Amino acid sequence: MRGVNDRSRTAFGLPGELVLLSHKPQGGHYSAHPDVAVAAAEVGELVLRGRATIIGTGTSGSGMRLDDAEPSGLDWLDDALDQLRRKVRRSTGAVALGSWFHSRGGVFKRYRTRMAQGGALWAERRRVFGVEYSKYFPDSDARTALVHELGEVARQERAADNRLALLAAITHGTGLLRELGMDRSERRVIKSLARGERLGEAVDATVGAARAAIVVAGAAAVAGGGDGGGG
């Protein structure tokens, strides 16, 4: 089946966009529950591509139904599809969103590694007290373009499409808006989008329903504990 996808600015879809936004321009990343943000973006991407549908409502009642398990040829997307196949219950063909978030620990670092190999991020080897580590830096042009798009939506200079509606909602949910330099009025607009109050005709009803469930389940996942933080 075909989804309602709007073009992403990265080769890694919404998850890649969240990874870029989560990285500081000067290197490192904000510890705003990055695994939860990326896992939520995976849900959004699966919905956008027509691979999954959100069913039910509320924290305990929301689930993700697998609609199309055919391999995509994209390793990051097929990884998510494989995990979804393993998690779905035979009786419903779906997995609770809370269970999905719990199963995606470490997903932020996995995307970061893939994106560094593809050039969307670059790693610099460093040593502190004899211990080597990698510090990651985002592609500045790609990250700036994403921040600009969200800013246009926040200033009501452009209408949100399917992708931007989900990106705005997930970014709001992870608490990144202040880090992106948005003022109070801009954050208020994004918050209202996350609540479904400013969704226009460009946003498909299926995506609108997914947005609501992702925000609720993501908030519950954040409240339930951390996810790795880090540099």
Coordinates of N, CA and C in Angstrom, one line a residue:
M1 N 0.8 -1.2 0.0 CA 0.0 0.0 0.0 C 0.9 1.2 0.0
R2 N 0.4 2.3 -0.5 CA 1.1 3.6 -0.5 C 0.7 4.5 0.6
G3 N 1.6 5.2 1.1 CA 1.3 6.1 2.3 C 1.0 7.5 1.8
V4 N 1.1 8.4 2.8 CA 0.8 9.8 2.6 C 2.0 10.7 2.8
N5 N 3.2 10.1 2.5 CA 4.5 10.7 2.8 C 4.7 12.1 2.1
D6 N 5.2 13.0 2.9 CA 5.8 14.3 2.3 C 7.3 14.2 2.4
R7 N 7.9 14.7 1.4 CA 9.4 14.6 1.3 C 10.2 15.0 2.5
S8 N 11.1 14.2 3.0 CA 12.0 14.5 4.1 C 13.2 15.1 3.6
R9 N 13.9 15.9 4.4 CA 15.2 16.5 4.0 C 16.3 15.6 4.3
T10 N 16.1 14.4 4.8 CA 17.2 13.5 5.0 C 16.9 12.2 4.4
A11 N 18.0 11.4 4.2 CA 17.8 10.0 3.6 C 17.3 9.1 4.6
F12 N 17.1 9.5 5.9 CA 16.7 8.7 7.0 C 15.3 9.1 7.5
G13 N 14.6 9.8 6.7 CA 13.2 10.2 7.1 C 13.1 11.0 8.3
L14 N 11.9 10.9 9.0 CA 11.7 11.6 10.2 C 12.7 11.3 11.3
P15 N 13.1 10.0 11.5 CA 14.1 9.7 12.5 C 15.4 10.4 12.3
G16 N 15.8 10.5 11.0 CA 17.0 11.3 10.7 C 16.9 12.7 11.0
E17 N 15.7 13.3 10.7 CA 15.5 14.7 11.0 C 15.6 14.9 12.6
L18 N 15.0 14.0 13.4 CA 15.1 14.2 14.8 C 16.5 14.1 15.3
V19 N 17.3 13.2 14.7 CA 18.7 13.0 15.1 C 19.5 14.3 14.8
L20 N 19.2 14.9 13.6 CA 19.9 16.2 13.2 C 19.5 17.3 14.2
L21 N 18.2 17.4 14.5 CA 17.8 18.5 15.4 C 18.3 18.3 16.8
S22 N 18.5 17.0 17.2 CA 19.0 16.8 18.6 C 20.4 17.0 18.8
H23 N 21.2 17.2 17.7 CA 22.6 17.5 17.8 C 22.9 19.0 17.9
K24 N 23.8 19.3 18.7 CA 24.2 20.7 18.9 C 25.1 21.1 17.7
P25 N 25.0 22.3 17.2 CA 25.8 22.7 16.1 C 27.3 22.6 16.4
Q26 N 27.7 22.8 17.7 CA 29.1 22.8 18.1 C 29.5 21.4 18.5
G27 N 28.7 20.4 18.3 CA 29.0 19.0 18.6 C 28.3 18.5 19.9
G28 N 28.1 17.2 20.0 CA 27.4 16.6 21.0 C 25.9 16.7 20.8
H29 N 25.1 16.3 21.7 CA 23.6 16.4 21.5 C 22.9 16.7 22.8
Y30 N 21.7 17.3 22.7 CA 20.9 17.6 23.8 C 20.4 16.3 24.4
S31 N 20.4 16.2 25.7 CA 20.0 15.0 26.4 C 18.5 15.0 26.7
A32 N 17.7 15.3 25.7 CA 16.3 15.4 25.8 C 15.6 14.1 25.4
H33 N 15.9 13.0 26.0 CA 15.3 11.7 25.7 C 15.5 11.4 24.2
P34 N 16.7 11.3 23.7 CA 16.8 11.1 22.3 C 16.3 9.8 21.7
D35 N 16.3 8.7 22.5 CA 15.8 7.4 22.1 C 14.3 7.6 21.9
V36 N 13.6 8.2 22.8 CA 12.2 8.4 22.7 C 11.8 9.2 21.5
A37 N 12.6 10.3 21.3 CA 12.3 11.1 20.1 C 12.4 10.4 18.8
V38 N 13.5 9.6 18.7 CA 13.7 8.8 17.4 C 12.7 7.7 17.3
A39 N 12.4 7.0 18.4 CA 11.4 6.0 18.3 C 10.0 6.5 17.9
A40 N 9.7 7.7 18.4 CA 8.4 8.4 18.0 C 8.5 8.7 16.6
A41 N 9.6 9.2 16.1 CA 9.8 9.6 14.7 C 9.6 8.3 13.8
E42 N 10.1 7.2 14.3 CA 9.9 5.9 13.5 C 8.5 5.6 13.3
V43 N 7.7 5.8 14.4 CA 6.2 5.5 14.3 C 5.7 6.5 13.2
G44 N 6.0 7.8 13.3 CA 5.5 8.7 12.3 C 5.9 8.3 10.9
E45 N 7.1 7.9 10.7 CA 7.6 7.5 9.4 C 6.9 6.3 8.8
L46 N 6.6 5.3 9.7 CA 5.9 4.1 9.3 C 4.5 4.5 8.8
V47 N 3.9 5.4 9.5 CA 2.5 5.9 9.2 C 2.6 6.6 7.8
L48 N 3.6 7.5 7.7 CA 3.7 8.3 6.5 C 3.9 7.4 5.3
R49 N 4.6 6.3 5.4 CA 4.9 5.4 4.3 C 3.8 4.4 4.1
G50 N 2.7 4.5 4.9 CA 1.6 3.5 4.7 C 2.0 2.1 5.2
R51 N 3.0 2.0 6.1 CA 3.4 0.7 6.6 C 2.7 0.4 7.9
A52 N 2.1 1.4 8.6 CA 1.5 1.1 9.8 C 0.3 2.1 10.0
T53 N -0.6 1.8 10.9 CA -1.7 2.7 11.3 C -1.8 2.7 12.8
I54 N -2.1 3.8 13.3 CA -2.4 4.0 14.8 C -3.8 3.6 15.1
I55 N -4.0 2.7 16.1 CA -5.3 2.3 16.4 C -5.5 2.5 17.9
G56 N -6.8 2.7 18.3 CA -7.1 3.0 19.7 C -6.7 4.4 20.1
T57 N -7.0 4.8 21.4 CA -6.7 6.1 21.9 C -6.3 6.0 23.4
G58 N -5.6 7.0 23.8 CA -5.2 7.0 25.2 C -3.8 6.3 25.4
T59 N -3.3 6.5 26.6 CA -1.9 6.0 26.9 C -1.9 4.5 26.8
S60 N -2.8 3.8 27.4 CA -2.8 2.3 27.4 C -3.5 1.7 26.2
G61 N -4.4 2.5 25.5 CA -5.2 1.9 24.4 C -4.6 2.1 23.1
S62 N -3.5 3.0 22.9 CA -3.0 3.3 21.6 C -2.0 2.2 21.1
G63 N -2.2 1.7 19.9 CA -1.3 0.7 19.4 C -0.9 1.1 17.9
M64 N 0.0 0.3 17.4 CA 0.5 0.5 16.0 C 0.2 -0.8 15.3
R65 N -0.6 -0.8 14.3 CA -0.9 -2.0 13.5 C 0.0 -2.0 12.3
L66 N 0.5 -3.2 12.1 CA 1.4 -3.4 10.9 C 0.5 -3.7 9.7
D67 N 0.7 -2.8 8.6 CA -0.2 -2.9 7.4 C 0.6 -3.5 6.2
D68 N 1.9 -3.2 6.2 CA 2.7 -3.6 5.0 C 4.1 -3.9 5.5
A69 N 4.5 -5.2 5.5 CA 5.8 -5.7 6.0 C 6.8 -5.9 4.9
E70 N 6.4 -5.6 3.7 CA 7.4 -5.9 2.6 C 8.7 -5.1 2.8
P71 N 9.8 -5.7 2.6 CA 11.1 -5.0 2.8 C 11.2 -3.8 1.9
S72 N 11.8 -2.7 2.4 CA 11.9 -1.5 1.6 C 13.2 -1.3 0.9
G73 N 14.2 -2.1 1.3 CA 15.6 -1.9 0.7 C 16.4 -0.8 1.5
L74 N 15.8 -0.2 2.5 CA 16.5 0.8 3.3 C 16.7 0.1 4.6
D75 N 18.0 0.0 5.0 CA 18.3 -0.8 6.2 C 17.7 -0.2 7.5
W76 N 17.6 1.1 7.6 CA 17.1 1.7 8.8 C 15.6 1.5 8.9
L77 N 14.9 1.5 7.8 CA 13.4 1.3 7.7 C 13.1 -0.2 7.9
D78 N 13.9 -1.0 7.3 CA 13.7 -2.5 7.4 C 14.0 -2.9 8.8
D79 N 14.9 -2.3 9.5 CA 15.2 -2.6 10.9 C 13.9 -2.3 11.8
A80 N 13.3 -1.2 11.5 CA 12.1 -0.8 12.3 C 10.9 -1.8 11.9
L81 N 10.8 -2.1 10.6 CA 9.8 -3.0 10.2 C 10.0 -4.4 10.8
D82 N 11.2 -4.9 10.9 CA 11.5 -6.2 11.5 C 11.2 -6.2 12.9
Q83 N 11.5 -5.1 13.6 CA 11.1 -5.0 15.1 C 9.6 -5.0 15.2
L84 N 8.9 -4.3 14.3 CA 7.5 -4.3 14.4 C 6.9 -5.6 14.2
R85 N 7.4 -6.3 13.2 CA 6.9 -7.7 12.9 C 7.0 -8.6 14.2
R86 N 8.2 -8.5 14.8 CA 8.4 -9.3 16.0 C 7.5 -8.9 17.2
K87 N 7.1 -7.7 17.3 CA 6.4 -7.2 18.4 C 4.9 -7.3 18.3
V88 N 4.4 -7.4 17.1 CA 2.9 -7.4 17.0 C 2.3 -8.7 17.6
R89 N 1.1 -8.5 18.1 CA 0.4 -9.6 18.7 C -0.4 -10.3 17.5
R90 N -0.4 -11.6 17.5 CA -1.2 -12.3 16.5 C -2.7 -12.0 16.5
S91 N -3.2 -11.8 17.7 CA -4.6 -11.6 17.8 C -5.1 -10.2 17.2
T92 N -4.2 -9.2 17.2 CA -4.6 -7.9 16.8 C -3.8 -7.4 15.6
G93 N -2.6 -8.0 15.4 CA -1.7 -7.5 14.3 C -1.1 -6.2 14.7
A94 N -1.1 -5.9 16.0 CA -0.6 -4.5 16.5 C 0.2 -4.7 17.7
V95 N 0.9 -3.6 18.0 CA 1.7 -3.6 19.2 C 1.4 -2.3 20.0
A96 N 1.3 -2.4 21.3 CA 1.0 -1.2 22.1 C 2.2 -0.2 21.9
L97 N 1.9 1.1 21.8 CA 2.9 2.1 21.6 C 3.9 2.1 22.7
G98 N 3.4 1.9 24.0 CA 4.3 1.9 25.1 C 5.4 0.8 25.0
S99 N 4.9 -0.4 24.5 CA 5.8 -1.5 24.2 C 6.8 -1.2 23.1
W100 N 6.4 -0.5 22.1 CA 7.3 -0.1 21.0 C 8.4 0.8 21.6
F101 N 8.0 1.9 22.3 CA 9.1 2.7 22.9 C 10.0 2.0 23.8
H102 N 9.5 1.1 24.6 CA 10.4 0.3 25.5 C 11.4 -0.6 24.7
S103 N 11.0 -1.0 23.5 CA 11.8 -1.9 22.7 C 12.9 -1.2 21.9
R104 N 12.9 0.1 21.8 CA 13.8 0.8 20.9 C 14.9 1.5 21.7
G105 N 15.3 1.0 22.8 CA 16.5 1.5 23.5 C 17.7 1.5 22.6
G106 N 18.5 2.6 22.6 CA 19.7 2.6 21.8 C 19.5 3.0 20.4
V107 N 18.3 3.3 20.0 CA 18.0 3.6 18.6 C 18.6 4.9 18.1
F108 N 18.7 5.9 19.0 CA 19.4 7.1 18.6 C 20.8 6.9 18.2
K109 N 21.6 6.1 18.9 CA 23.0 5.9 18.5 C 23.1 5.1 17.2
R110 N 22.1 4.2 17.0 CA 22.1 3.4 15.8 C 21.9 4.3 14.6
Y111 N 21.0 5.2 14.6 CA 20.8 6.2 13.5 C 22.0 7.1 13.4
R112 N 22.6 7.5 14.5 CA 23.7 8.4 14.5 C 24.9 7.7 13.7
T113 N 25.1 6.4 14.0 CA 26.2 5.7 13.3 C 25.9 5.6 11.8
R114 N 24.7 5.3 11.4 CA 24.4 5.2 10.0 C 24.5 6.6 9.3
M115 N 24.1 7.6 10.0 CA 24.1 8.9 9.4 C 25.5 9.5 9.3
A116 N 26.4 9.1 10.2 CA 27.8 9.4 10.1 C 28.4 8.8 8.9
Q117 N 28.0 7.5 8.6 CA 28.6 6.8 7.5 C 28.1 7.4 6.2
G118 N 26.8 8.0 6.2 CA 26.3 8.6 5.0 C 26.6 10.1 4.8
G119 N 27.2 10.7 5.8 CA 27.7 12.1 5.7 C 26.8 13.2 6.3
A120 N 25.6 12.7 6.8 CA 24.7 13.7 7.5 C 25.2 14.2 8.8
L121 N 26.1 13.4 9.4 CA 26.9 13.8 10.6 C 28.3 13.4 10.3
W122 N 29.2 14.1 11.1 CA 30.6 13.6 11.0 C 31.1 13.5 12.4
A123 N 32.1 12.6 12.6 CA 32.6 12.3 14.0 C 34.0 12.7 14.1
E124 N 34.3 13.2 15.2 CA 35.7 13.7 15.5 C 36.2 12.9 16.7
R125 N 37.3 12.2 16.6 CA 37.9 11.4 17.7 C 38.6 12.2 18.7
R126 N 38.3 12.1 19.9 CA 38.9 12.8 21.0 C 39.3 11.9 22.1
R127 N 40.2 12.5 23.0 CA 40.7 11.7 24.1 C 40.6 12.6 25.4
V128 N 40.0 12.0 26.4 CA 40.0 12.7 27.7 C 40.4 11.7 28.8
F129 N 41.5 12.1 29.5 CA 42.1 11.2 30.6 C 42.4 9.8 30.0
G130 N 42.9 9.8 28.8 CA 43.3 8.5 28.2 C 42.2 7.7 27.6
V131 N 41.0 8.2 27.7 CA 39.8 7.5 27.1 C 39.4 8.2 25.8
E132 N 39.4 7.4 24.7 CA 39.0 7.9 23.4 C 37.4 7.8 23.3
Y133 N 36.9 8.8 22.6 CA 35.5 8.8 22.3 C 35.3 9.7 21.0
S134 N 34.1 9.5 20.5 CA 33.7 10.3 19.3 C 32.7 11.4 19.6
K135 N 33.0 12.6 19.1 CA 32.1 13.7 19.2 C 31.4 13.9 17.9
Y136 N 30.1 14.0 17.8 CA 29.4 14.0 16.5 C 28.9 15.5 16.3
F137 N 29.0 15.9 15.0 CA 28.6 17.2 14.6 C 27.6 17.0 13.4
P138 N 26.5 17.8 13.4 CA 25.5 17.7 12.3 C 25.9 18.4 11.1
D139 N 25.5 18.0 10.0 CA 25.6 18.8 8.7 C 24.9 20.1 9.0
S140 N 25.6 21.2 8.9 CA 25.0 22.5 9.3 C 23.9 22.9 8.4
D141 N 24.1 22.7 7.1 CA 23.1 23.2 6.1 C 21.8 22.4 6.3
A142 N 21.9 21.1 6.5 CA 20.7 20.3 6.6 C 20.0 20.6 7.9
R143 N 20.7 20.8 9.0 CA 20.1 21.1 10.3 C 19.4 22.5 10.2
T144 N 20.2 23.5 9.7 CA 19.6 24.8 9.6 C 18.3 24.9 8.7
A145 N 18.3 24.1 7.7 CA 17.1 24.0 6.8 C 15.9 23.5 7.6
L146 N 16.1 22.5 8.4 CA 15.0 21.9 9.3 C 14.6 22.9 10.3
V147 N 15.5 23.6 11.0 CA 15.1 24.6 11.9 C 14.3 25.7 11.3
H148 N 14.8 26.1 10.1 CA 14.1 27.2 9.3 C 12.6 26.8 9.0
E149 N 12.4 25.5 8.6 CA 11.1 25.0 8.2 C 10.2 25.1 9.5
L150 N 10.7 24.6 10.6 CA 9.9 24.6 11.8 C 9.6 26.0 12.2
G151 N 10.6 26.9 12.0 CA 10.4 28.3 12.4 C 9.3 29.0 11.5
E152 N 9.3 28.6 10.2 CA 8.2 29.2 9.4 C 6.8 28.7 9.8
V153 N 6.7 27.4 10.2 CA 5.5 26.9 10.8 C 5.1 27.7 12.1
A154 N 6.1 27.8 12.9 CA 5.9 28.5 14.2 C 5.5 29.9 14.1
R155 N 6.0 30.6 13.0 CA 5.6 32.0 12.8 C 4.4 32.1 11.9
Q156 N 3.8 31.0 11.6 CA 2.6 30.9 10.7 C 2.8 31.5 9.3
E157 N 4.0 31.3 8.8 CA 4.4 31.7 7.5 C 4.1 30.6 6.5
R158 N 4.0 29.4 6.9 CA 3.6 28.3 6.0 C 2.7 27.3 6.8
A159 N 1.9 26.6 6.1 CA 1.0 25.6 6.7 C 1.8 24.3 6.8
A160 N 1.5 23.6 7.9 CA 2.2 22.3 8.1 C 1.6 21.3 7.2
D161 N 2.5 20.5 6.6 CA 2.0 19.3 5.8 C 2.1 18.1 6.8
N162 N 1.9 16.9 6.2 CA 2.0 15.7 7.0 C 3.3 15.6 7.8
R163 N 4.4 15.7 7.1 CA 5.7 15.5 7.7 C 5.9 16.6 8.8
L164 N 5.7 17.8 8.4 CA 6.0 18.9 9.4 C 5.1 18.9 10.6
A165 N 3.8 18.4 10.4 CA 2.9 18.3 11.6 C 3.5 17.3 12.6
L166 N 4.0 16.1 12.1 CA 4.6 15.1 12.9 C 5.9 15.6 13.5
L167 N 6.7 16.2 12.7 CA 8.0 16.7 13.2 C 7.8 17.8 14.3
A168 N 6.9 18.7 14.1 CA 6.6 19.7 15.1 C 6.1 19.1 16.4
A169 N 5.2 18.1 16.3 CA 4.6 17.5 17.5 C 5.7 16.7 18.3
I170 N 6.5 16.0 17.6 CA 7.6 15.2 18.3 C 8.6 16.1 18.9
T171 N 9.0 17.2 18.1 CA 10.0 18.1 18.6 C 9.5 18.8 19.9
H172 N 8.2 19.2 19.9 CA 7.6 19.8 21.1 C 7.6 18.8 22.2
G173 N 7.3 17.5 22.0 CA 7.2 16.5 23.0 C 8.6 16.3 23.7
T174 N 9.7 16.4 22.9 CA 11.0 16.1 23.5 C 11.6 17.4 24.2
G175 N 10.9 18.5 24.1 CA 11.5 19.7 24.8 C 12.6 20.4 24.1
L176 N 12.7 20.2 22.8 CA 13.8 20.7 22.0 C 13.6 22.2 21.5
L177 N 12.4 22.6 21.7 CA 12.0 23.9 21.0 C 12.9 25.1 21.6
R178 N 13.1 25.1 22.9 CA 14.0 26.2 23.4 C 15.4 26.1 22.9
E179 N 15.8 24.8 22.7 CA 17.2 24.7 22.2 C 17.3 25.1 20.7
L180 N 16.2 25.1 20.0 CA 16.2 25.6 18.6 C 16.0 27.1 18.5
G181 N 16.0 27.8 19.6 CA 15.9 29.2 19.6 C 14.5 29.8 19.4
M182 N 13.5 29.0 19.6 CA 12.1 29.6 19.4 C 11.7 30.4 20.6
D183 N 11.1 31.5 20.3 CA 10.6 32.3 21.4 C 9.2 31.8 21.9
R184 N 8.7 32.5 23.0 CA 7.5 31.9 23.6 C 6.3 31.8 22.6
S185 N 6.1 32.9 21.8 CA 4.9 32.8 20.9 C 5.1 31.7 19.9
E186 N 6.3 31.5 19.4 CA 6.6 30.4 18.4 C 6.4 29.1 19.1
R187 N 6.8 28.9 20.3 CA 6.6 27.6 21.0 C 5.2 27.4 21.2
R188 N 4.4 28.4 21.4 CA 3.0 28.3 21.7 C 2.3 27.8 20.4
V189 N 2.7 28.2 19.3 CA 2.1 27.7 18.0 C 2.4 26.3 17.8
I190 N 3.7 25.9 18.0 CA 4.0 24.5 17.9 C 3.3 23.6 18.9
K191 N 3.1 24.1 20.1 CA 2.4 23.4 21.1 C 0.9 23.1 20.7
S192 N 0.3 24.1 20.1 CA -1.0 24.0 19.6 C -1.1 23.0 18.5
L193 N -0.1 23.0 17.6 CA 0.0 21.9 16.6 C 0.0 20.5 17.2
A194 N 0.9 20.4 18.2 CA 1.0 19.1 18.9 C -0.3 18.7 19.5
R195 N -1.1 19.6 19.8 CA -2.5 19.3 20.4 C -3.5 19.1 19.3
G196 N -3.1 19.3 18.1 CA -4.1 19.2 17.0 C -5.0 20.4 16.7
E197 N -4.6 21.5 17.3 CA -5.5 22.7 17.2 C -5.3 23.5 15.9
R198 N -4.2 23.4 15.2 CA -3.9 24.2 14.0 C -3.7 23.4 12.8
L199 N -4.1 22.1 12.8 CA -3.9 21.3 11.6 C -4.8 21.7 10.5
G200 N -4.2 22.0 9.4 CA -5.0 22.4 8.2 C -5.4 21.3 7.3
E201 N -5.9 21.6 6.1 CA -6.3 20.7 5.1 C -5.2 19.9 4.6
A202 N -3.9 20.4 4.7 CA -2.8 19.6 4.1 C -2.4 18.4 5.0
V203 N -3.0 18.3 6.2 CA -2.6 17.2 7.0 C -3.7 16.1 6.9
D204 N -3.3 14.9 6.5 CA -4.2 13.8 6.4 C -4.8 13.4 7.7
A205 N -6.0 12.9 7.7 CA -6.7 12.5 9.0 C -5.9 11.4 9.7
T206 N -5.3 10.5 8.9 CA -4.6 9.4 9.5 C -3.4 9.9 10.2
V207 N -2.7 10.9 9.6 CA -1.5 11.5 10.3 C -1.9 12.3 11.5
G208 N -3.1 13.0 11.4 CA -3.5 13.7 12.6 C -3.8 12.8 13.8
A209 N -4.4 11.6 13.5 CA -4.6 10.6 14.6 C -3.3 10.1 15.2
A210 N -2.3 9.8 14.3 CA -1.0 9.3 14.7 C -0.3 10.4 15.6
R211 N -0.4 11.6 15.2 CA 0.2 12.7 15.9 C -0.2 12.7 17.4
A212 N -1.5 12.6 17.6 CA -2.1 12.6 18.9 C -1.6 11.4 19.8
A213 N -1.6 10.2 19.2 CA -1.2 9.0 19.9 C 0.3 9.1 20.2
I214 N 1.1 9.5 19.3 CA 2.6 9.6 19.5 C 2.9 10.6 20.6
V215 N 2.2 11.7 20.7 CA 2.5 12.7 21.7 C 2.2 12.1 23.1
V216 N 1.0 11.4 23.2 CA 0.6 10.8 24.5 C 1.5 9.7 24.9
A217 N 1.8 8.8 24.0 CA 2.7 7.6 24.3 C 4.1 8.1 24.6
G218 N 4.6 9.1 23.8 CA 5.9 9.6 24.0 C 6.1 10.2 25.4
A219 N 5.1 11.0 25.8 CA 5.1 11.6 27.1 C 5.2 10.5 28.2
A220 N 4.4 9.5 28.0 CA 4.4 8.4 29.0 C 5.8 7.7 29.0
A221 N 6.4 7.5 27.9 CA 7.7 6.9 27.8 C 8.8 7.8 28.5
V222 N 8.7 9.1 28.3 CA 9.6 10.0 29.0 C 9.4 9.9 30.5
A223 N 8.2 9.9 30.9 CA 7.9 9.9 32.4 C 8.3 8.6 33.0
G224 N 8.4 7.5 32.2 CA 8.8 6.2 32.7 C 10.3 6.0 32.9
G225 N 11.1 6.9 32.4 CA 12.5 6.8 32.6 C 13.4 7.3 31.5
G226 N 14.7 7.3 31.7 CA 15.6 7.8 30.7 C 15.9 6.9 29.6
D227 N 16.8 7.3 28.7 CA 17.1 6.4 27.6 C 18.5 6.5 27.1
G228 N 19.4 7.0 27.9 CA 20.8 6.9 27.5 C 21.5 8.2 27.5
G229 N 20.8 9.3 27.2 CA 21.5 10.6 27.3 C 22.7 10.6 26.4
G230 N 23.8 11.4 26.8 CA 25.1 11.2 26.3 C 25.5 12.2 25.4
G231 N 26.8 12.0 24.8 CA 27.5 13.0 24.1 C 27.4 13.0 22.7

